[in-house]
PDB file of C-alpha atoms and ligand atoms in Angstrom:
ATOM      1  CA  UNK A   9      12.225  21.701 -24.016  1.00 58.00           C
ATOM      2  CA  UNK A  10      14.802  22.648 -21.422  1.00 79.00           C
ATOM      3  CA  UNK A  11      17.566  20.145 -20.692  1.00 76.00           C
ATOM      4  CA  UNK A  12      16.791  17.932 -17.754  1.00 94.00           C
ATOM      5  CA  UNK A  13      19.547  16.005 -16.044  1.00 97.00           C
ATOM      6  CA  UNK A  14      19.422  12.816 -14.083  1.00 98.00           C
ATOM      7  CA  UNK A  15      22.223  12.080 -11.607  1.00 98.00           C
ATOM      8  CA  UNK A  16      22.833   8.394 -11.191  1.00 98.00           C
ATOM      9  CA  UNK A  17      25.498   6.296  -9.554  1.00 98.00           C
ATOM     10  CA  UNK A  18      26.396   2.747 -10.756  1.00 98.00           C
ATOM     11  CA  UNK A  19      26.107  -0.319  -8.617  1.00 98.00           C
ATOM     12  CA  UNK A  20      29.381  -1.288  -6.879  1.00 98.00           C
ATOM     13  CA  UNK A  21      30.383  -4.922  -6.291  1.00 98.00           C
ATOM     14  CA  UNK A  22      30.132  -4.184  -2.589  1.00 98.00           C
ATOM     15  CA  UNK A  23      26.317  -3.909  -3.129  1.00 98.00           C
ATOM     16  CA  UNK A  24      26.332  -7.469  -1.859  1.00 97.00           C
ATOM     17  CA  UNK A  25      26.805  -5.886   1.625  1.00 97.00           C
ATOM     18  CA  UNK A  26      24.119  -3.159   1.263  1.00 97.00           C
ATOM     19  CA  UNK A  27      22.010  -2.346   4.276  1.00 97.00           C
ATOM     20  CA  UNK A  28      18.843  -4.419   4.602  1.00 96.00           C
ATOM     21  CA  UNK A  29      16.128  -3.924   7.237  1.00 93.00           C
ATOM     22  CA  UNK A  30      14.860  -7.498   7.488  1.00 89.00           C
ATOM     23  CA  UNK A  31      16.545 -10.807   6.848  1.00 84.00           C
ATOM     24  CA  UNK A  32      19.860 -11.437   5.141  1.00 83.00           C
ATOM     25  CA  UNK A  33      19.040 -11.745   1.427  1.00 82.00           C
ATOM     26  CA  UNK A  34      21.858 -12.818  -0.813  1.00 91.00           C
ATOM     27  CA  UNK A  35      22.210  -9.671  -2.900  1.00 97.00           C
ATOM     28  CA  UNK A  36      23.568 -10.147  -6.410  1.00 98.00           C
ATOM     29  CA  UNK A  37      25.510  -7.077  -7.615  1.00 98.00           C
ATOM     30  CA  UNK A  38      25.511  -8.279 -11.241  1.00 98.00           C
ATOM     31  CA  UNK A  39      21.717  -8.665 -11.315  1.00 98.00           C
ATOM     32  CA  UNK A  40      21.279  -5.267  -9.594  1.00 98.00           C
ATOM     33  CA  UNK A  41      23.707  -3.706 -12.090  1.00 98.00           C
ATOM     34  CA  UNK A  42      21.773  -5.046 -15.079  1.00 98.00           C
ATOM     35  CA  UNK A  43      18.498  -3.775 -13.601  1.00 98.00           C
ATOM     36  CA  UNK A  44      20.098  -0.375 -12.898  1.00 98.00           C
ATOM     37  CA  UNK A  45      21.408  -0.165 -16.490  1.00 98.00           C
ATOM     38  CA  UNK A  46      17.837  -0.799 -17.689  1.00 98.00           C
ATOM     39  CA  UNK A  47      16.515   1.866 -15.318  1.00 98.00           C
ATOM     40  CA  UNK A  48      19.025   4.351 -16.680  1.00 98.00           C
ATOM     41  CA  UNK A  49      18.019   3.469 -20.260  1.00 98.00           C
ATOM     42  CA  UNK A  50      14.404   4.318 -19.398  1.00 98.00           C
ATOM     43  CA  UNK A  51      15.464   7.692 -18.031  1.00 98.00           C
ATOM     44  CA  UNK A  52      17.455   8.416 -21.188  1.00 98.00           C
ATOM     45  CA  UNK A  53      14.556   7.301 -23.379  1.00 97.00           C
ATOM     46  CA  UNK A  54      12.293   9.757 -21.499  1.00 97.00           C
ATOM     47  CA  UNK A  55      14.606  12.598 -22.463  1.00 96.00           C
ATOM     48  CA  UNK A  56      16.961  12.991 -19.486  1.00 97.00           C
ATOM     49  CA  UNK A  57      20.638  13.637 -19.962  1.00 97.00           C
ATOM     50  CA  UNK A  58      22.368  11.292 -17.580  1.00 98.00           C
ATOM     51  CA  UNK A  59      25.282  12.459 -15.428  1.00 98.00           C
ATOM     52  CA  UNK A  60      27.123   9.677 -13.632  1.00 98.00           C
ATOM     53  CA  UNK A  61      28.686  10.095 -10.237  1.00 98.00           C
ATOM     54  CA  UNK A  62      31.504   7.525  -9.969  1.00 98.00           C
ATOM     55  CA  UNK A  63      30.591   4.535  -7.947  1.00 98.00           C
ATOM     56  CA  UNK A  64      32.481   3.816  -4.690  1.00 98.00           C
ATOM     57  CA  UNK A  65      33.314   0.291  -3.492  1.00 98.00           C
ATOM     58  CA  UNK A  66      33.589   1.674   0.094  1.00 98.00           C
ATOM     59  CA  UNK A  67      29.890   2.635  -0.106  1.00 98.00           C
ATOM     60  CA  UNK A  68      27.687  -0.459  -0.736  1.00 98.00           C
ATOM     61  CA  UNK A  69      24.509   1.638  -0.849  1.00 98.00           C
ATOM     62  CA  UNK A  70      25.774   4.397  -3.135  1.00 98.00           C
ATOM     63  CA  UNK A  71      23.478   3.380  -6.035  1.00 98.00           C
ATOM     64  CA  UNK A  72      20.712   4.849  -3.884  1.00 98.00           C
ATOM     65  CA  UNK A  73      21.882   8.336  -4.767  1.00 98.00           C
ATOM     66  CA  UNK A  74      18.625  10.092  -3.871  1.00 98.00           C
ATOM     67  CA  UNK A  75      19.427   9.755  -0.148  1.00 98.00           C
ATOM     68  CA  UNK A  76      22.461  12.067  -0.450  1.00 98.00           C
ATOM     69  CA  UNK A  77      20.465  15.169  -1.404  1.00 98.00           C
ATOM     70  CA  UNK A  78      17.062  16.810  -1.610  1.00 98.00           C
ATOM     71  CA  UNK A  79      16.342  19.519  -4.152  1.00 98.00           C
ATOM     72  CA  UNK A  80      14.086  22.267  -2.805  1.00 97.00           C
ATOM     73  CA  UNK A  81      13.416  25.088  -5.240  1.00 96.00           C
ATOM     74  CA  UNK A  82      16.725  26.260  -6.596  1.00 95.00           C
ATOM     75  CA  UNK A  83      18.762  24.750  -3.807  1.00 97.00           C
ATOM     76  CA  UNK A  84      20.274  21.260  -3.497  1.00 98.00           C
ATOM     77  CA  UNK A  85      20.317  20.295   0.177  1.00 98.00           C
ATOM     78  CA  UNK A  86      23.229  17.934   0.851  1.00 98.00           C
ATOM     79  CA  UNK A  87      21.943  15.520   3.522  1.00 98.00           C
ATOM     80  CA  UNK A  88      23.547  13.945   6.557  1.00 98.00           C
ATOM     81  CA  UNK A  89      22.269  10.339   6.126  1.00 98.00           C
ATOM     82  CA  UNK A  90      20.818   8.636   9.157  1.00 98.00           C
ATOM     83  CA  UNK A  91      22.885   5.513   8.682  1.00 98.00           C
ATOM     84  CA  UNK A  92      26.512   6.414   9.625  1.00 98.00           C
ATOM     85  CA  UNK A  93      27.900   3.976   7.010  1.00 97.00           C
ATOM     86  CA  UNK A  94      26.155   6.050   4.286  1.00 98.00           C
ATOM     87  CA  UNK A  95      27.619   9.430   5.272  1.00 98.00           C
ATOM     88  CA  UNK A  96      30.717   9.129   3.036  1.00 98.00           C
ATOM     89  CA  UNK A  97      28.386   8.980  -0.009  1.00 98.00           C
ATOM     90  CA  UNK A  98      27.447  12.649   0.070  1.00 98.00           C
ATOM     91  CA  UNK A  99      30.792  14.303  -0.924  1.00 98.00           C
ATOM     92  CA  UNK A 100      30.904  13.260  -4.591  1.00 98.00           C
ATOM     93  CA  UNK A 101      27.112  13.894  -4.949  1.00 98.00           C
ATOM     94  CA  UNK A 102      27.582  17.386  -3.557  1.00 98.00           C
ATOM     95  CA  UNK A 103      30.395  18.065  -6.031  1.00 98.00           C
ATOM     96  CA  UNK A 104      28.221  16.837  -8.940  1.00 98.00           C
ATOM     97  CA  UNK A 105      25.197  18.880  -7.856  1.00 98.00           C
ATOM     98  CA  UNK A 106      27.251  22.072  -7.456  1.00 97.00           C
ATOM     99  CA  UNK A 107      27.542  22.166 -11.260  1.00 96.00           C
ATOM    100  CA  UNK A 108      23.770  22.689 -11.505  1.00 96.00           C
ATOM    101  CA  UNK A 109      22.501  24.290  -8.312  1.00 97.00           C
ATOM    102  CA  UNK A 110      23.457  26.200  -5.210  1.00 97.00           C
ATOM    103  CA  UNK A 111      24.124  23.739  -2.423  1.00 98.00           C
ATOM    104  CA  UNK A 112      23.550  23.893   1.313  1.00 98.00           C
ATOM    105  CA  UNK A 113      24.055  21.311   4.010  1.00 98.00           C
ATOM    106  CA  UNK A 114      22.256  19.544   6.835  1.00 98.00           C
ATOM    107  CA  UNK A 115      24.399  19.777   9.927  1.00 97.00           C
ATOM    108  CA  UNK A 116      24.931  17.652  13.044  1.00 98.00           C
ATOM    109  CA  UNK A 117      23.035  16.505  15.079  1.00 98.00           C
ATOM    110  CA  UNK A 118      20.418  16.555  12.268  1.00 98.00           C
ATOM    111  CA  UNK A 119      19.977  13.533  10.081  1.00 98.00           C
ATOM    112  CA  UNK A 120      18.086  13.492   6.737  1.00 98.00           C
ATOM    113  CA  UNK A 121      17.792  10.894   3.996  1.00 98.00           C
ATOM    114  CA  UNK A 122      16.602  12.158   0.623  1.00 98.00           C
ATOM    115  CA  UNK A 123      14.206   9.211   0.511  1.00 98.00           C
ATOM    116  CA  UNK A 124      12.191  11.018   3.203  1.00 98.00           C
ATOM    117  CA  UNK A 125      11.644  14.149   1.145  1.00 98.00           C
ATOM    118  CA  UNK A 126       9.355  15.110  -1.750  1.00 98.00           C
ATOM    119  CA  UNK A 127       7.862  18.361  -2.967  1.00 98.00           C
ATOM    120  CA  UNK A 128       4.349  18.785  -4.416  1.00 97.00           C
ATOM    121  CA  UNK A 129       3.314  22.266  -5.508  1.00 96.00           C
ATOM    122  CA  UNK A 130       4.474  24.710  -2.756  1.00 96.00           C
ATOM    123  CA  UNK A 131       4.850  22.137   0.021  1.00 98.00           C
ATOM    124  CA  UNK A 132       7.761  19.938   1.048  1.00 98.00           C
ATOM    125  CA  UNK A 133       6.732  16.636   2.715  1.00 98.00           C
ATOM    126  CA  UNK A 134       9.278  15.116   5.038  1.00 98.00           C
ATOM    127  CA  UNK A 135       9.159  11.785   6.743  1.00 98.00           C
ATOM    128  CA  UNK A 136       9.991  11.540  10.459  1.00 98.00           C
ATOM    129  CA  UNK A 137      11.645   8.144  10.253  1.00 98.00           C
ATOM    130  CA  UNK A 138      14.475   6.018  11.518  1.00 96.00           C
ATOM    131  CA  UNK A 139      16.718   8.002   9.205  1.00 98.00           C
ATOM    132  CA  UNK A 140      15.370  11.578   9.405  1.00 98.00           C
ATOM    133  CA  UNK A 141      15.133  13.167  12.865  1.00 98.00           C
ATOM    134  CA  UNK A 142      13.362  16.212  14.267  1.00 98.00           C
ATOM    135  CA  UNK A 143      16.499  18.370  13.961  1.00 98.00           C
ATOM    136  CA  UNK A 144      16.683  17.373  10.265  1.00 98.00           C
ATOM    137  CA  UNK A 145      13.061  18.399   9.752  1.00 98.00           C
ATOM    138  CA  UNK A 146      13.722  21.718  11.519  1.00 98.00           C
ATOM    139  CA  UNK A 147      16.710  22.485   9.301  1.00 98.00           C
ATOM    140  CA  UNK A 148      14.732  21.520   6.128  1.00 98.00           C
ATOM    141  CA  UNK A 149      11.889  23.731   7.279  1.00 98.00           C
ATOM    142  CA  UNK A 150      14.159  26.782   7.462  1.00 98.00           C
ATOM    143  CA  UNK A 151      15.566  26.064   3.982  1.00 98.00           C
ATOM    144  CA  UNK A 152      12.133  25.411   2.558  1.00 98.00           C
ATOM    145  CA  UNK A 153      10.858  28.732   4.028  1.00 98.00           C
ATOM    146  CA  UNK A 154      13.740  30.622   2.413  1.00 97.00           C
ATOM    147  CA  UNK A 155      12.706  29.063  -0.912  1.00 97.00           C
ATOM    148  CA  UNK A 156       9.031  30.006  -0.465  1.00 98.00           C
ATOM    149  CA  UNK A 157       7.841  26.478   0.436  1.00 98.00           C
ATOM    150  CA  UNK A 158       5.840  25.250   3.400  1.00 98.00           C
ATOM    151  CA  UNK A 159       6.761  21.957   5.111  1.00 98.00           C
ATOM    152  CA  UNK A 160       4.623  19.113   6.397  1.00 98.00           C
ATOM    153  CA  UNK A 161       6.262  16.463   8.568  1.00 98.00           C
ATOM    154  CA  UNK A 162       4.789  12.952   8.168  1.00 98.00           C
ATOM    155  CA  UNK A 163       5.319  10.215  10.776  1.00 98.00           C
ATOM    156  CA  UNK A 164       6.685   7.032   9.177  1.00 98.00           C
ATOM    157  CA  UNK A 165       5.573   3.980  11.219  1.00 95.00           C
ATOM    158  CA  UNK A 166       6.949   0.685   9.961  1.00 87.00           C
ATOM    159  CA  UNK A 167       9.059   1.223   6.846  1.00 96.00           C
ATOM    160  CA  UNK A 168      12.382   2.772   5.920  1.00 96.00           C
ATOM    161  CA  UNK A 169      11.548   6.112   4.286  1.00 98.00           C
ATOM    162  CA  UNK A 170       8.512   8.221   3.475  1.00 98.00           C
ATOM    163  CA  UNK A 171       8.959   7.315  -0.186  1.00 98.00           C
ATOM    164  CA  UNK A 172       8.995   3.606   0.730  1.00 97.00           C
ATOM    165  CA  UNK A 173       5.253   4.126   1.416  1.00 98.00           C
ATOM    166  CA  UNK A 174       4.110   7.403  -0.220  1.00 98.00           C
ATOM    167  CA  UNK A 175       4.906   7.824  -3.899  1.00 98.00           C
ATOM    168  CA  UNK A 176       3.996  10.919  -5.867  1.00 98.00           C
ATOM    169  CA  UNK A 177       2.772   9.732  -9.291  1.00 97.00           C
ATOM    170  CA  UNK A 178       2.185  13.145 -10.978  1.00 89.00           C
ATOM    171  CA  UNK A 179      -0.056  16.155 -10.191  1.00 88.00           C
ATOM    172  CA  UNK A 180      -0.974  15.975  -6.471  1.00 95.00           C
ATOM    173  CA  UNK A 181      -1.690  12.271  -6.337  1.00 98.00           C
ATOM    174  CA  UNK A 182       0.278   9.834  -4.180  1.00 98.00           C
ATOM    175  CA  UNK A 183       0.152   6.042  -3.846  1.00 98.00           C
ATOM    176  CA  UNK A 184       0.144   5.112  -0.171  1.00 98.00           C
ATOM    177  CA  UNK A 185       0.761   1.801   1.592  1.00 98.00           C
ATOM    178  CA  UNK A 186      -2.150   1.651   4.067  1.00 96.00           C
ATOM    179  CA  UNK A 187      -1.208   1.935   7.743  1.00 95.00           C
ATOM    180  CA  UNK A 188       2.366   2.821   7.085  1.00 96.00           C
ATOM    181  CA  UNK A 189       2.457   6.606   7.687  1.00 98.00           C
ATOM    182  CA  UNK A 190       0.534   9.386   9.404  1.00 97.00           C
ATOM    183  CA  UNK A 191      -2.012   9.602   6.584  1.00 96.00           C
ATOM    184  CA  UNK A 192      -4.069  12.410   8.281  1.00 96.00           C
ATOM    185  CA  UNK A 193      -1.440  15.006   7.398  1.00 97.00           C
ATOM    186  CA  UNK A 194      -1.670  14.052   3.682  1.00 97.00           C
ATOM    187  CA  UNK A 195      -5.232  15.408   3.598  1.00 92.00           C
ATOM    188  CA  UNK A 196      -4.449  17.956   0.900  1.00 89.00           C
ATOM    189  CA  UNK A 197      -3.452  15.242  -1.513  1.00 97.00           C
ATOM    190  CA  UNK A 198      -5.340  12.712  -3.584  1.00 97.00           C
ATOM    191  CA  UNK A 199      -4.566   9.253  -2.162  1.00 97.00           C
ATOM    192  CA  UNK A 200      -4.579   5.988  -4.086  1.00 98.00           C
ATOM    193  CA  UNK A 201      -3.956   3.010  -1.840  1.00 97.00           C
ATOM    194  CA  UNK A 202      -1.432   0.337  -2.807  1.00 98.00           C
ATOM    195  CA  UNK A 203      -3.100  -3.025  -3.428  1.00 98.00           C
ATOM    196  CA  UNK A 204      -3.163  -5.096  -0.230  1.00 97.00           C
ATOM    197  CA  UNK A 205      -1.436  -8.016  -1.893  1.00 97.00           C
ATOM    198  CA  UNK A 206       1.476  -5.847  -2.955  1.00 98.00           C
ATOM    199  CA  UNK A 207       2.410  -4.262   0.357  1.00 96.00           C
ATOM    200  CA  UNK A 208       5.568  -2.095  -0.102  1.00 96.00           C
ATOM    201  CA  UNK A 209       6.216  -3.590  -3.560  1.00 97.00           C
ATOM    202  CA  UNK A 210       4.906  -0.544  -5.410  1.00 98.00           C
ATOM    203  CA  UNK A 211       7.300   2.258  -6.317  1.00 98.00           C
ATOM    204  CA  UNK A 212       6.789   4.943  -8.914  1.00 98.00           C
ATOM    205  CA  UNK A 213       8.675   7.703 -10.656  1.00 98.00           C
ATOM    206  CA  UNK A 214       6.910  10.216 -12.909  1.00 98.00           C
ATOM    207  CA  UNK A 215       9.079  11.118 -15.902  1.00 97.00           C
ATOM    208  CA  UNK A 216       9.227  14.308 -17.979  1.00 94.00           C
ATOM    209  CA  UNK A 217       7.730  12.605 -21.030  1.00 95.00           C
ATOM    210  CA  UNK A 218       4.431  11.952 -19.180  1.00 96.00           C
ATOM    211  CA  UNK A 219       5.135   8.271 -18.469  1.00 97.00           C
ATOM    212  CA  UNK A 220       5.302   6.764 -15.000  1.00 98.00           C
ATOM    213  CA  UNK A 221       7.969   4.182 -14.170  1.00 98.00           C
ATOM    214  CA  UNK A 222       6.442   1.568 -11.899  1.00 98.00           C
ATOM    215  CA  UNK A 223       7.789  -1.602 -10.280  1.00 98.00           C
ATOM    216  CA  UNK A 224       6.942  -4.851 -12.177  1.00 98.00           C
ATOM    217  CA  UNK A 225       6.465  -6.415  -8.754  1.00 98.00           C
ATOM    218  CA  UNK A 226       3.267  -4.438  -8.244  1.00 98.00           C
ATOM    219  CA  UNK A 227       1.070  -5.270 -11.276  1.00 98.00           C
ATOM    220  CA  UNK A 228      -2.288  -4.668  -9.535  1.00 98.00           C
ATOM    221  CA  UNK A 229      -1.441  -1.183  -8.255  1.00 98.00           C
ATOM    222  CA  UNK A 230       0.011  -0.426 -11.666  1.00 98.00           C
ATOM    223  CA  UNK A 231      -3.208  -1.520 -13.302  1.00 98.00           C
ATOM    224  CA  UNK A 232      -5.210   0.775 -10.988  1.00 98.00           C
ATOM    225  CA  UNK A 233      -3.027   3.660 -12.091  1.00 98.00           C
ATOM    226  CA  UNK A 234      -3.430   2.796 -15.762  1.00 98.00           C
ATOM    227  CA  UNK A 235      -7.257   2.750 -15.279  1.00 98.00           C
ATOM    228  CA  UNK A 236      -6.964   6.168 -13.625  1.00 97.00           C
ATOM    229  CA  UNK A 237      -5.348   7.584 -16.766  1.00 97.00           C
ATOM    230  CA  UNK A 238      -1.658   7.345 -15.927  1.00 98.00           C
ATOM    231  CA  UNK A 239       0.813   5.895 -18.443  1.00 98.00           C
ATOM    232  CA  UNK A 240       2.747   3.325 -16.396  1.00 98.00           C
ATOM    233  CA  UNK A 241       5.903   1.649 -17.678  1.00 98.00           C
ATOM    234  CA  UNK A 242       6.686  -1.323 -15.378  1.00 98.00           C
ATOM    235  CA  UNK A 243      10.300  -2.297 -14.948  1.00 98.00           C
ATOM    236  CA  UNK A 244      12.005  -5.074 -12.932  1.00 98.00           C
ATOM    237  CA  UNK A 245      14.153  -3.660 -10.127  1.00 98.00           C
ATOM    238  CA  UNK A 246      13.667  -6.675  -7.829  1.00 98.00           C
ATOM    239  CA  UNK A 247      17.336  -6.923  -6.786  1.00 98.00           C
ATOM    240  CA  UNK A 248      17.384  -3.197  -5.714  1.00 98.00           C
ATOM    241  CA  UNK A 249      14.086  -3.640  -3.926  1.00 98.00           C
ATOM    242  CA  UNK A 250      15.675  -6.566  -2.040  1.00 97.00           C
ATOM    243  CA  UNK A 251      17.963  -3.924  -0.532  1.00 98.00           C
ATOM    244  CA  UNK A 252      14.975  -1.711   0.354  1.00 97.00           C
ATOM    245  CA  UNK A 253      15.337   0.565  -2.665  1.00 98.00           C
ATOM    246  CA  UNK A 254      12.594   1.887  -4.875  1.00 97.00           C
ATOM    247  CA  UNK A 255      12.439   3.756  -8.169  1.00 98.00           C
ATOM    248  CA  UNK A 256      12.938   7.267  -6.852  1.00 98.00           C
ATOM    249  CA  UNK A 257      16.069   6.401  -4.928  1.00 97.00           C
ATOM    250  CA  UNK A 258      18.292   5.586  -7.897  1.00 98.00           C
ATOM    251  CA  UNK A 259      18.389   9.077  -9.361  1.00 98.00           C
ATOM    252  CA  UNK A 260      18.235  12.733  -8.599  1.00 98.00           C
ATOM    253  CA  UNK A 261      16.206  14.368 -11.338  1.00 97.00           C
ATOM    254  CA  UNK A 262      17.027  18.033 -12.075  1.00 95.00           C
TER     255      UNK A 262
HETATM  256  C1  CIR B 310      19.459   1.696   2.950  1.00 88.72           C
HETATM  257  O1  CIR B 310      19.078   0.982   3.860  1.00 88.72           O
HETATM  258  O2  CIR B 310      19.820   2.855   3.198  1.00 88.72           O
HETATM  259  C2  CIR B 310      19.531   1.184   1.550  1.00 88.72           C
HETATM  260  N1  CIR B 310      19.803  -0.222   1.570  1.00 88.72           N
HETATM  261  C3  CIR B 310      18.263   1.454   0.788  1.00 88.72           C
HETATM  262  C4  CIR B 310      18.034   2.931   0.591  1.00 88.72           C
HETATM  263  C5  CIR B 310      16.852   3.183  -0.291  1.00 88.72           C
HETATM  264  N2  CIR B 310      16.711   4.587  -0.499  1.00 88.72           N
HETATM  265  C6  CIR B 310      15.560   5.161  -0.794  1.00 88.72           C
HETATM  266  O3  CIR B 310      14.538   4.478  -0.983  1.00 88.72           O
HETATM  267  N3  CIR B 310      15.554   6.456  -0.964  1.00 88.72           N
END
């Protein structure tokens, strides 16, 4: 099997000041770090070779490495994050990615967060969100076209990123939080709805060994997936979820 790499970035102590949409939770960097170490161990156990981008105390959210880039075909698109405080994160991620892929950039006034982008088959889905604007979608559409992919923009209503509410779980199936995004444009996909008692708690990351990492905080949605034939492996990432992170956002899988 070809080598697959996973780029990850350790939790800094400054994670205590990570951006949070609602409320002011007391974020515990030690707890987040322990959960992140466990997450990395699961990636390694699934066969990924981990490559670590050094953490940066000046960037409280840098553990959420997925937002700094989006891989489309053979190109790594280095983003321009929607939150200005997160823009310094991209430099070291671009350097790391340049060892594996050709890189290109998203340029001002466009903004894109990697958490708003996923690819299924020959289509790139992009969330139009508080972090990814229309200029960002237009620039991604041009890059996707050059790579032979189409692009579908998806309105994101009341959450941070597209992947806060729409999680690819393998093949062309996605788990969707009802009422959170413009579901009509996802018509080509098979939709499984997140359990109503677990709103925004589910996150999932399909791994190369056929398992599916899921969030321990969403046991009912995870059980639905198991009954549908997936092989879920629930893990506790509660402290990272407290800072609005999910399972996709802590790695870039190559
Ligand atoms: C933020 O607000 O940017 C971070 N606290 C959370 C980013 C999570 N990223 C992701 O789900 N792709």
